[in-house]
Amino acid sequence: MFRSRAKEEKAPADQAQVTGSSQPRDPQARKGRPTPKRSEAQSQRRSVASTPVSRKDSAKRQREDRRQALERQRRALAGGDERYLPARDKGPVRKFARDWVDSRINVAEFFLPLAIVILILSVVRVPSIQNIALLLWLIVIVLIVIDSAFSGYRLRKRLAEKFPDVSRRGAVAYGLMRSLQMRRLRLPKPQVKRGERP
């Protein structure tokens, strides 16, 4: 009653400062949230420690991650590890198409060596040899077209037998593109020998 009005107005502001300040909390008082588990607290500390400090560090970390992913992919292409293969090579349908193509001899895989021989023959200034080179070009192209058509038909049939309920979209074209490559240059590397049934 006899206190001054100025002191009464100051009192709530002082109390607010005390509660909002960083003074030690009473050990008996509740903190208002559950104690995190040790594993959660450690993962939070790790994530704070691993967050990049600057844009330069972030770019460096992204480059390193990309390099590691490419290295894993390269090893998978060499060894056939399904987990790290590119999306175009993943799945049992694509694996079967690869193995089916690798198990047989394809005319198209000999196109590159034959093309070099034919080009050498066509450079020779003898008209009869140049005519033979042109005829060889025609024979090779016709053989590749016939073999590819036959291979595509057989591969489509085998895929339908083996994977009746799975999407086989693009698998025949994938197999035919693989048959155009020389065996030792194919990626992923062949996992079956010639003549071996996939």
JSON list of N, CA, C and O in Angstrom, two decimals, residues 45-91:
[
{"chain": "A", "resi": 45, "resn": "ARG", "atom": "N", "xyz": [24.86, -34.98, -33.08]},
{"chain": "A", "resi": 45, "resn": "ARG", "atom": "CA", "xyz": [26.20, -34.38, -33.00]},
{"chain": "A", "resi": 45, "resn": "ARG", "atom": "C", "xyz": [26.99, -34.64, -34.27]},
{"chain": "A", "resi": 45, "resn": "ARG", "atom": "O", "xyz": [27.70, -33.79, -34.77]},
{"chain": "A", "resi": 46, "resn": "ARG", "atom": "N", "xyz": [26.86, -35.90, -34.80]},
{"chain": "A", "resi": 46, "resn": "ARG", "atom": "CA", "xyz": [27.57, -36.27, -36.02]},
{"chain": "A", "resi": 46, "resn": "ARG", "atom": "C", "xyz": [27.09, -35.43, -37.21]},
{"chain": "A", "resi": 46, "resn": "ARG", "atom": "O", "xyz": [27.88, -34.96, -38.00]},
{"chain": "A", "resi": 47, "resn": "SER", "atom": "N", "xyz": [25.76, -35.25, -37.30]},
{"chain": "A", "resi": 47, "resn": "SER", "atom": "CA", "xyz": [25.23, -34.48, -38.43]},
{"chain": "A", "resi": 47, "resn": "SER", "atom": "C", "xyz": [25.67, -33.03, -38.35]},
{"chain": "A", "resi": 47, "resn": "SER", "atom": "O", "xyz": [25.97, -32.41, -39.36]},
{"chain": "A", "resi": 48, "resn": "VAL", "atom": "N", "xyz": [25.74, -32.49, -37.13]},
{"chain": "A", "resi": 48, "resn": "VAL", "atom": "CA", "xyz": [26.22, -31.12, -36.98]},
{"chain": "A", "resi": 48, "resn": "VAL", "atom": "C", "xyz": [27.69, -31.04, -37.35]},
{"chain": "A", "resi": 48, "resn": "VAL", "atom": "O", "xyz": [28.14, -30.10, -38.02]},
{"chain": "A", "resi": 49, "resn": "ALA", "atom": "N", "xyz": [28.46, -32.06, -36.95]},
{"chain": "A", "resi": 49, "resn": "ALA", "atom": "CA", "xyz": [29.91, -32.05, -37.27]},
{"chain": "A", "resi": 49, "resn": "ALA", "atom": "C", "xyz": [30.15, -32.25, -38.75]},
{"chain": "A", "resi": 49, "resn": "ALA", "atom": "O", "xyz": [31.10, -31.72, -39.31]},
{"chain": "A", "resi": 50, "resn": "SER", "atom": "N", "xyz": [29.28, -33.05, -39.42]},
{"chain": "A", "resi": 50, "resn": "SER", "atom": "CA", "xyz": [29.53, -33.35, -40.82]},
{"chain": "A", "resi": 50, "resn": "SER", "atom": "C", "xyz": [28.94, -32.32, -41.78]},
{"chain": "A", "resi": 50, "resn": "SER", "atom": "O", "xyz": [29.18, -32.39, -42.97]},
{"chain": "A", "resi": 51, "resn": "THR", "atom": "N", "xyz": [28.13, -31.39, -41.29]},
{"chain": "A", "resi": 51, "resn": "THR", "atom": "CA", "xyz": [27.58, -30.38, -42.19]},
{"chain": "A", "resi": 51, "resn": "THR", "atom": "C", "xyz": [28.71, -29.49, -42.70]},
{"chain": "A", "resi": 51, "resn": "THR", "atom": "O", "xyz": [29.57, -29.06, -41.92]},
{"chain": "A", "resi": 52, "resn": "PRO", "atom": "N", "xyz": [28.73, -29.20, -44.00]},
{"chain": "A", "resi": 52, "resn": "PRO", "atom": "CA", "xyz": [29.82, -28.41, -44.54]},
{"chain": "A", "resi": 52, "resn": "PRO", "atom": "C", "xyz": [29.79, -26.99, -44.01]},
{"chain": "A", "resi": 52, "resn": "PRO", "atom": "O", "xyz": [28.73, -26.40, -43.82]},
{"chain": "A", "resi": 53, "resn": "VAL", "atom": "N", "xyz": [30.99, -26.47, -43.79]},
{"chain": "A", "resi": 53, "resn": "VAL", "atom": "CA", "xyz": [31.12, -25.13, -43.23]},
{"chain": "A", "resi": 53, "resn": "VAL", "atom": "C", "xyz": [30.86, -24.09, -44.31]},
{"chain": "A", "resi": 53, "resn": "VAL", "atom": "O", "xyz": [30.24, -23.07, -44.06]},
{"chain": "A", "resi": 54, "resn": "SER", "atom": "N", "xyz": [31.30, -24.36, -45.53]},
{"chain": "A", "resi": 54, "resn": "SER", "atom": "CA", "xyz": [31.15, -23.37, -46.59]},
{"chain": "A", "resi": 54, "resn": "SER", "atom": "C", "xyz": [30.71, -24.04, -47.88]},
{"chain": "A", "resi": 54, "resn": "SER", "atom": "O", "xyz": [30.63, -25.26, -47.97]},
{"chain": "A", "resi": 55, "resn": "ARG", "atom": "N", "xyz": [30.43, -23.21, -48.87]},
{"chain": "A", "resi": 55, "resn": "ARG", "atom": "CA", "xyz": [30.02, -23.73, -50.17]},
{"chain": "A", "resi": 55, "resn": "ARG", "atom": "C", "xyz": [31.15, -24.52, -50.83]},
{"chain": "A", "resi": 55, "resn": "ARG", "atom": "O", "xyz": [30.93, -25.52, -51.51]},
{"chain": "A", "resi": 56, "resn": "LYS", "atom": "N", "xyz": [32.38, -24.08, -50.60]},
{"chain": "A", "resi": 56, "resn": "LYS", "atom": "CA", "xyz": [33.54, -24.77, -51.17]},
{"chain": "A", "resi": 56, "resn": "LYS", "atom": "C", "xyz": [33.66, -26.19, -50.61]},
{"chain": "A", "resi": 56, "resn": "LYS", "atom": "O", "xyz": [33.89, -27.15, -51.36]},
{"chain": "A", "resi": 57, "resn": "ASP", "atom": "N", "xyz": [33.49, -26.33, -49.29]},
{"chain": "A", "resi": 57, "resn": "ASP", "atom": "CA", "xyz": [33.54, -27.66, -48.66]},
{"chain": "A", "resi": 57, "resn": "ASP", "atom": "C", "xyz": [32.40, -28.55, -49.18]},
{"chain": "A", "resi": 57, "resn": "ASP", "atom": "O", "xyz": [32.59, -29.74, -49.41]},
{"chain": "A", "resi": 58, "resn": "SER", "atom": "N", "xyz": [31.22, -27.95, -49.35]},
{"chain": "A", "resi": 58, "resn": "SER", "atom": "CA", "xyz": [30.08, -28.70, -49.85]},
{"chain": "A", "resi": 58, "resn": "SER", "atom": "C", "xyz": [30.34, -29.22, -51.27]},
{"chain": "A", "resi": 58, "resn": "SER", "atom": "O", "xyz": [30.07, -30.37, -51.58]},
{"chain": "A", "resi": 59, "resn": "ALA", "atom": "N", "xyz": [30.89, -28.38, -52.13]},
{"chain": "A", "resi": 59, "resn": "ALA", "atom": "CA", "xyz": [31.20, -28.78, -53.51]},
{"chain": "A", "resi": 59, "resn": "ALA", "atom": "C", "xyz": [32.27, -29.87, -53.52]},
{"chain": "A", "resi": 59, "resn": "ALA", "atom": "O", "xyz": [32.18, -30.83, -54.30]},
{"chain": "A", "resi": 60, "resn": "LYS", "atom": "N", "xyz": [33.25, -29.74, -52.64]},
{"chain": "A", "resi": 60, "resn": "LYS", "atom": "CA", "xyz": [34.32, -30.74, -52.56]},
{"chain": "A", "resi": 60, "resn": "LYS", "atom": "C", "xyz": [33.74, -32.09, -52.13]},
{"chain": "A", "resi": 60, "resn": "LYS", "atom": "O", "xyz": [34.09, -33.14, -52.70]},
{"chain": "A", "resi": 61, "resn": "ARG", "atom": "N", "xyz": [32.85, -32.08, -51.14]},
{"chain": "A", "resi": 61, "resn": "ARG", "atom": "CA", "xyz": [32.23, -33.32, -50.67]},
{"chain": "A", "resi": 61, "resn": "ARG", "atom": "C", "xyz": [31.37, -33.95, -51.77]},
{"chain": "A", "resi": 61, "resn": "ARG", "atom": "O", "xyz": [31.39, -35.16, -51.95]},
{"chain": "A", "resi": 62, "resn": "GLN", "atom": "N", "xyz": [30.62, -33.13, -52.52]},
{"chain": "A", "resi": 62, "resn": "GLN", "atom": "CA", "xyz": [29.80, -33.65, -53.61]},
{"chain": "A", "resi": 62, "resn": "GLN", "atom": "C", "xyz": [30.66, -34.28, -54.70]},
{"chain": "A", "resi": 62, "resn": "GLN", "atom": "O", "xyz": [30.32, -35.34, -55.24]},
{"chain": "A", "resi": 63, "resn": "ARG", "atom": "N", "xyz": [31.79, -33.62, -55.03]},
{"chain": "A", "resi": 63, "resn": "ARG", "atom": "CA", "xyz": [32.71, -34.18, -56.03]},
{"chain": "A", "resi": 63, "resn": "ARG", "atom": "C", "xyz": [33.27, -35.53, -55.58]},
{"chain": "A", "resi": 63, "resn": "ARG", "atom": "O", "xyz": [33.36, -36.47, -56.36]},
{"chain": "A", "resi": 64, "resn": "GLU", "atom": "N", "xyz": [33.61, -35.61, -54.31]},
{"chain": "A", "resi": 64, "resn": "GLU", "atom": "CA", "xyz": [34.17, -36.85, -53.76]},
{"chain": "A", "resi": 64, "resn": "GLU", "atom": "C", "xyz": [33.12, -37.97, -53.78]},
{"chain": "A", "resi": 64, "resn": "GLU", "atom": "O", "xyz": [33.43, -39.10, -54.16]},
{"chain": "A", "resi": 65, "resn": "ASP", "atom": "N", "xyz": [31.87, -37.63, -53.40]},
{"chain": "A", "resi": 65, "resn": "ASP", "atom": "CA", "xyz": [30.79, -38.63, -53.43]},
{"chain": "A", "resi": 65, "resn": "ASP", "atom": "C", "xyz": [30.54, -39.10, -54.86]},
{"chain": "A", "resi": 65, "resn": "ASP", "atom": "O", "xyz": [30.32, -40.30, -55.09]},
{"chain": "A", "resi": 66, "resn": "ARG", "atom": "N", "xyz": [30.55, -38.17, -55.82]},
{"chain": "A", "resi": 66, "resn": "ARG", "atom": "CA", "xyz": [30.32, -38.53, -57.22]},
{"chain": "A", "resi": 66, "resn": "ARG", "atom": "C", "xyz": [31.44, -39.43, -57.73]},
{"chain": "A", "resi": 66, "resn": "ARG", "atom": "O", "xyz": [31.20, -40.40, -58.44]},
{"chain": "A", "resi": 67, "resn": "ARG", "atom": "N", "xyz": [32.68, -39.12, -57.33]},
{"chain": "A", "resi": 67, "resn": "ARG", "atom": "CA", "xyz": [33.82, -39.92, -57.77]},
{"chain": "A", "resi": 67, "resn": "ARG", "atom": "C", "xyz": [33.73, -41.34, -57.20]},
{"chain": "A", "resi": 67, "resn": "ARG", "atom": "O", "xyz": [33.97, -42.32, -57.91]},
{"chain": "A", "resi": 68, "resn": "GLN", "atom": "N", "xyz": [33.33, -41.46, -55.93]},
{"chain": "A", "resi": 68, "resn": "GLN", "atom": "CA", "xyz": [33.18, -42.78, -55.33]},
{"chain": "A", "resi": 68, "resn": "GLN", "atom": "C", "xyz": [32.06, -43.58, -56.00]},
{"chain": "A", "resi": 68, "resn": "GLN", "atom": "O", "xyz": [32.19, -44.78, -56.22]},
{"chain": "A", "resi": 69, "resn": "ALA", "atom": "N", "xyz": [30.94, -42.90, -56.34]},
{"chain": "A", "resi": 69, "resn": "ALA", "atom": "CA", "xyz": [29.83, -43.59, -57.01]},
{"chain": "A", "resi": 69, "resn": "ALA", "atom": "C", "xyz": [30.26, -44.09, -58.39]},
{"chain": "A", "resi": 69, "resn": "ALA", "atom": "O", "xyz": [29.92, -45.21, -58.78]},
{"chain": "A", "resi": 70, "resn": "LEU", "atom": "N", "xyz": [31.02, -43.27, -59.12]},
{"chain": "A", "resi": 70, "resn": "LEU", "atom": "CA", "xyz": [31.50, -43.68, -60.44]},
{"chain": "A", "resi": 70, "resn": "LEU", "atom": "C", "xyz": [32.48, -44.85, -60.34]},
{"chain": "A", "resi": 70, "resn": "LEU", "atom": "O", "xyz": [32.47, -45.75, -61.18]},
{"chain": "A", "resi": 71, "resn": "GLU", "atom": "N", "xyz": [33.31, -44.82, -59.31]},
{"chain": "A", "resi": 71, "resn": "GLU", "atom": "CA", "xyz": [34.27, -45.92, -59.11]},
{"chain": "A", "resi": 71, "resn": "GLU", "atom": "C", "xyz": [33.53, -47.23, -58.79]},
{"chain": "A", "resi": 71, "resn": "GLU", "atom": "O", "xyz": [33.88, -48.29, -59.31]},
{"chain": "A", "resi": 72, "resn": "ARG", "atom": "N", "xyz": [32.50, -47.13, -57.93]},
{"chain": "A", "resi": 72, "resn": "ARG", "atom": "CA", "xyz": [31.69, -48.32, -57.63]},
{"chain": "A", "resi": 72, "resn": "ARG", "atom": "C", "xyz": [31.00, -48.84, -58.89]},
{"chain": "A", "resi": 72, "resn": "ARG", "atom": "O", "xyz": [30.95, -50.05, -59.12]},
{"chain": "A", "resi": 73, "resn": "GLN", "atom": "N", "xyz": [30.50, -47.91, -59.71]},
{"chain": "A", "resi": 73, "resn": "GLN", "atom": "CA", "xyz": [29.83, -48.31, -60.95]},
{"chain": "A", "resi": 73, "resn": "GLN", "atom": "C", "xyz": [30.81, -48.97, -61.92]},
{"chain": "A", "resi": 73, "resn": "GLN", "atom": "O", "xyz": [30.47, -49.96, -62.57]},
{"chain": "A", "resi": 74, "resn": "ARG", "atom": "N", "xyz": [32.03, -48.44, -61.99]},
{"chain": "A", "resi": 74, "resn": "ARG", "atom": "CA", "xyz": [33.04, -49.02, -62.89]},
{"chain": "A", "resi": 74, "resn": "ARG", "atom": "C", "xyz": [33.40, -50.44, -62.45]},
{"chain": "A", "resi": 74, "resn": "ARG", "atom": "O", "xyz": [33.50, -51.36, -63.27]},
{"chain": "A", "resi": 75, "resn": "ARG", "atom": "N", "xyz": [33.55, -50.64, -61.12]},
{"chain": "A", "resi": 75, "resn": "ARG", "atom": "CA", "xyz": [33.85, -51.98, -60.61]},
{"chain": "A", "resi": 75, "resn": "ARG", "atom": "C", "xyz": [32.69, -52.93, -60.85]},
{"chain": "A", "resi": 75, "resn": "ARG", "atom": "O", "xyz": [32.88, -54.10, -61.15]},
{"chain": "A", "resi": 76, "resn": "ALA", "atom": "N", "xyz": [31.45, -52.41, -60.73]},
{"chain": "A", "resi": 76, "resn": "ALA", "atom": "CA", "xyz": [30.27, -53.24, -60.96]},
{"chain": "A", "resi": 76, "resn": "ALA", "atom": "C", "xyz": [30.19, -53.66, -62.43]},
{"chain": "A", "resi": 76, "resn": "ALA", "atom": "O", "xyz": [29.83, -54.79, -62.74]},
{"chain": "A", "resi": 77, "resn": "LEU", "atom": "N", "xyz": [30.53, -52.74, -63.35]},
{"chain": "A", "resi": 77, "resn": "LEU", "atom": "CA", "xyz": [30.51, -53.07, -64.78]},
{"chain": "A", "resi": 77, "resn": "LEU", "atom": "C", "xyz": [31.56, -54.13, -65.10]},
{"chain": "A", "resi": 77, "resn": "LEU", "atom": "O", "xyz": [31.35, -54.98, -65.96]},
{"chain": "A", "resi": 78, "resn": "ALA", "atom": "N", "xyz": [32.69, -54.08, -64.40]},
{"chain": "A", "resi": 78, "resn": "ALA", "atom": "CA", "xyz": [33.75, -55.08, -64.65]},
{"chain": "A", "resi": 78, "resn": "ALA", "atom": "C", "xyz": [33.39, -56.42, -64.01]},
{"chain": "A", "resi": 78, "resn": "ALA", "atom": "O", "xyz": [33.67, -57.48, -64.58]},
{"chain": "A", "resi": 79, "resn": "GLY", "atom": "N", "xyz": [32.74, -56.39, -62.83]},
{"chain": "A", "resi": 79, "resn": "GLY", "atom": "CA", "xyz": [32.48, -57.64, -62.12]},
{"chain": "A", "resi": 79, "resn": "GLY", "atom": "C", "xyz": [31.05, -58.13, -62.19]},
{"chain": "A", "resi": 79, "resn": "GLY", "atom": "O", "xyz": [30.77, -59.26, -61.81]},
{"chain": "A", "resi": 80, "resn": "GLY", "atom": "N", "xyz": [30.12, -57.29, -62.64]},
{"chain": "A", "resi": 80, "resn": "GLY", "atom": "CA", "xyz": [28.73, -57.70, -62.75]},
{"chain": "A", "resi": 80, "resn": "GLY", "atom": "C", "xyz": [27.93, -57.58, -61.47]},
{"chain": "A", "resi": 80, "resn": "GLY", "atom": "O", "xyz": [26.89, -58.22, -61.33]},
{"chain": "A", "resi": 81, "resn": "ASP", "atom": "N", "xyz": [28.38, -56.76, -60.51]},
{"chain": "A", "resi": 81, "resn": "ASP", "atom": "CA", "xyz": [27.65, -56.57, -59.26]},
{"chain": "A", "resi": 81, "resn": "ASP", "atom": "C", "xyz": [26.37, -55.78, -59.54]},
{"chain": "A", "resi": 81, "resn": "ASP", "atom": "O", "xyz": [26.41, -54.62, -59.92]},
{"chain": "A", "resi": 82, "resn": "GLU", "atom": "N", "xyz": [25.21, -56.43, -59.33]},
{"chain": "A", "resi": 82, "resn": "GLU", "atom": "CA", "xyz": [23.91, -55.83, -59.69]},
{"chain": "A", "resi": 82, "resn": "GLU", "atom": "C", "xyz": [23.59, -54.56, -58.91]},
{"chain": "A", "resi": 82, "resn": "GLU", "atom": "O", "xyz": [22.88, -53.70, -59.39]},
{"chain": "A", "resi": 83, "resn": "ARG", "atom": "N", "xyz": [24.12, -54.45, -57.68]},
{"chain": "A", "resi": 83, "resn": "ARG", "atom": "CA", "xyz": [23.74, -53.32, -56.82]},
{"chain": "A", "resi": 83, "resn": "ARG", "atom": "C", "xyz": [24.16, -51.97, -57.38]},
{"chain": "A", "resi": 83, "resn": "ARG", "atom": "O", "xyz": [23.45, -50.98, -57.22]},
{"chain": "A", "resi": 84, "resn": "TYR", "atom": "N", "xyz": [25.33, -51.92, -58.03]},
{"chain": "A", "resi": 84, "resn": "TYR", "atom": "CA", "xyz": [25.87, -50.64, -58.46]},
{"chain": "A", "resi": 84, "resn": "TYR", "atom": "C", "xyz": [25.84, -50.44, -59.98]},
{"chain": "A", "resi": 84, "resn": "TYR", "atom": "O", "xyz": [26.46, -49.52, -60.49]},
{"chain": "A", "resi": 85, "resn": "LEU", "atom": "N", "xyz": [25.16, -51.32, -60.71]},
{"chain": "A", "resi": 85, "resn": "LEU", "atom": "CA", "xyz": [25.08, -51.17, -62.16]},
{"chain": "A", "resi": 85, "resn": "LEU", "atom": "C", "xyz": [24.23, -49.95, -62.51]},
{"chain": "A", "resi": 85, "resn": "LEU", "atom": "O", "xyz": [23.35, -49.57, -61.75]},
{"chain": "A", "resi": 86, "resn": "PRO", "atom": "N", "xyz": [24.48, -49.35, -63.68]},
{"chain": "A", "resi": 86, "resn": "PRO", "atom": "CA", "xyz": [23.59, -48.25, -64.12]},
{"chain": "A", "resi": 86, "resn": "PRO", "atom": "C", "xyz": [22.17, -48.77, -64.32]},
{"chain": "A", "resi": 86, "resn": "PRO", "atom": "O", "xyz": [21.95, -49.97, -64.50]},
{"chain": "A", "resi": 87, "resn": "ALA", "atom": "N", "xyz": [21.21, -47.85, -64.34]},
{"chain": "A", "resi": 87, "resn": "ALA", "atom": "CA", "xyz": [19.79, -48.24, -64.43]},
{"chain": "A", "resi": 87, "resn": "ALA", "atom": "C", "xyz": [19.49, -49.04, -65.69]},
{"chain": "A", "resi": 87, "resn": "ALA", "atom": "O", "xyz": [18.66, -49.95, -65.67]},
{"chain": "A", "resi": 88, "resn": "ARG", "atom": "N", "xyz": [20.17, -48.74, -66.80]},
{"chain": "A", "resi": 88, "resn": "ARG", "atom": "CA", "xyz": [19.88, -49.44, -68.06]},
{"chain": "A", "resi": 88, "resn": "ARG", "atom": "C", "xyz": [20.31, -50.91, -68.01]},
{"chain": "A", "resi": 88, "resn": "ARG", "atom": "O", "xyz": [19.84, -51.72, -68.82]},
{"chain": "A", "resi": 89, "resn": "ASP", "atom": "N", "xyz": [21.21, -51.29, -67.10]},
{"chain": "A", "resi": 89, "resn": "ASP", "atom": "CA", "xyz": [21.71, -52.67, -67.02]},
{"chain": "A", "resi": 89, "resn": "ASP", "atom": "C", "xyz": [21.12, -53.47, -65.86]},
{"chain": "A", "resi": 89, "resn": "ASP", "atom": "O", "xyz": [21.45, -54.64, -65.69]},
{"chain": "A", "resi": 90, "resn": "LYS", "atom": "N", "xyz": [20.27, -52.83, -65.04]},
{"chain": "A", "resi": 90, "resn": "LYS", "atom": "CA", "xyz": [19.77, -53.51, -63.84]},
{"chain": "A", "resi": 90, "resn": "LYS", "atom": "C", "xyz": [18.59, -54.40, -64.15]},
{"chain": "A", "resi": 90, "resn": "LYS", "atom": "O", "xyz": [17.85, -54.17, -65.10]},
{"chain": "A", "resi": 91, "resn": "GLY", "atom": "N", "xyz": [18.41, -55.39, -63.31]},
{"chain": "A", "resi": 91, "resn": "GLY", "atom": "CA", "xyz": [17.23, -56.24, -63.36]},
{"chain": "A", "resi": 91, "resn": "GLY", "atom": "C", "xyz": [17.50, -57.61, -63.96]},
{"chain": "A", "resi": 91, "resn": "GLY", "atom": "O", "xyz": [18.44, -57.79, -64.74]}
]
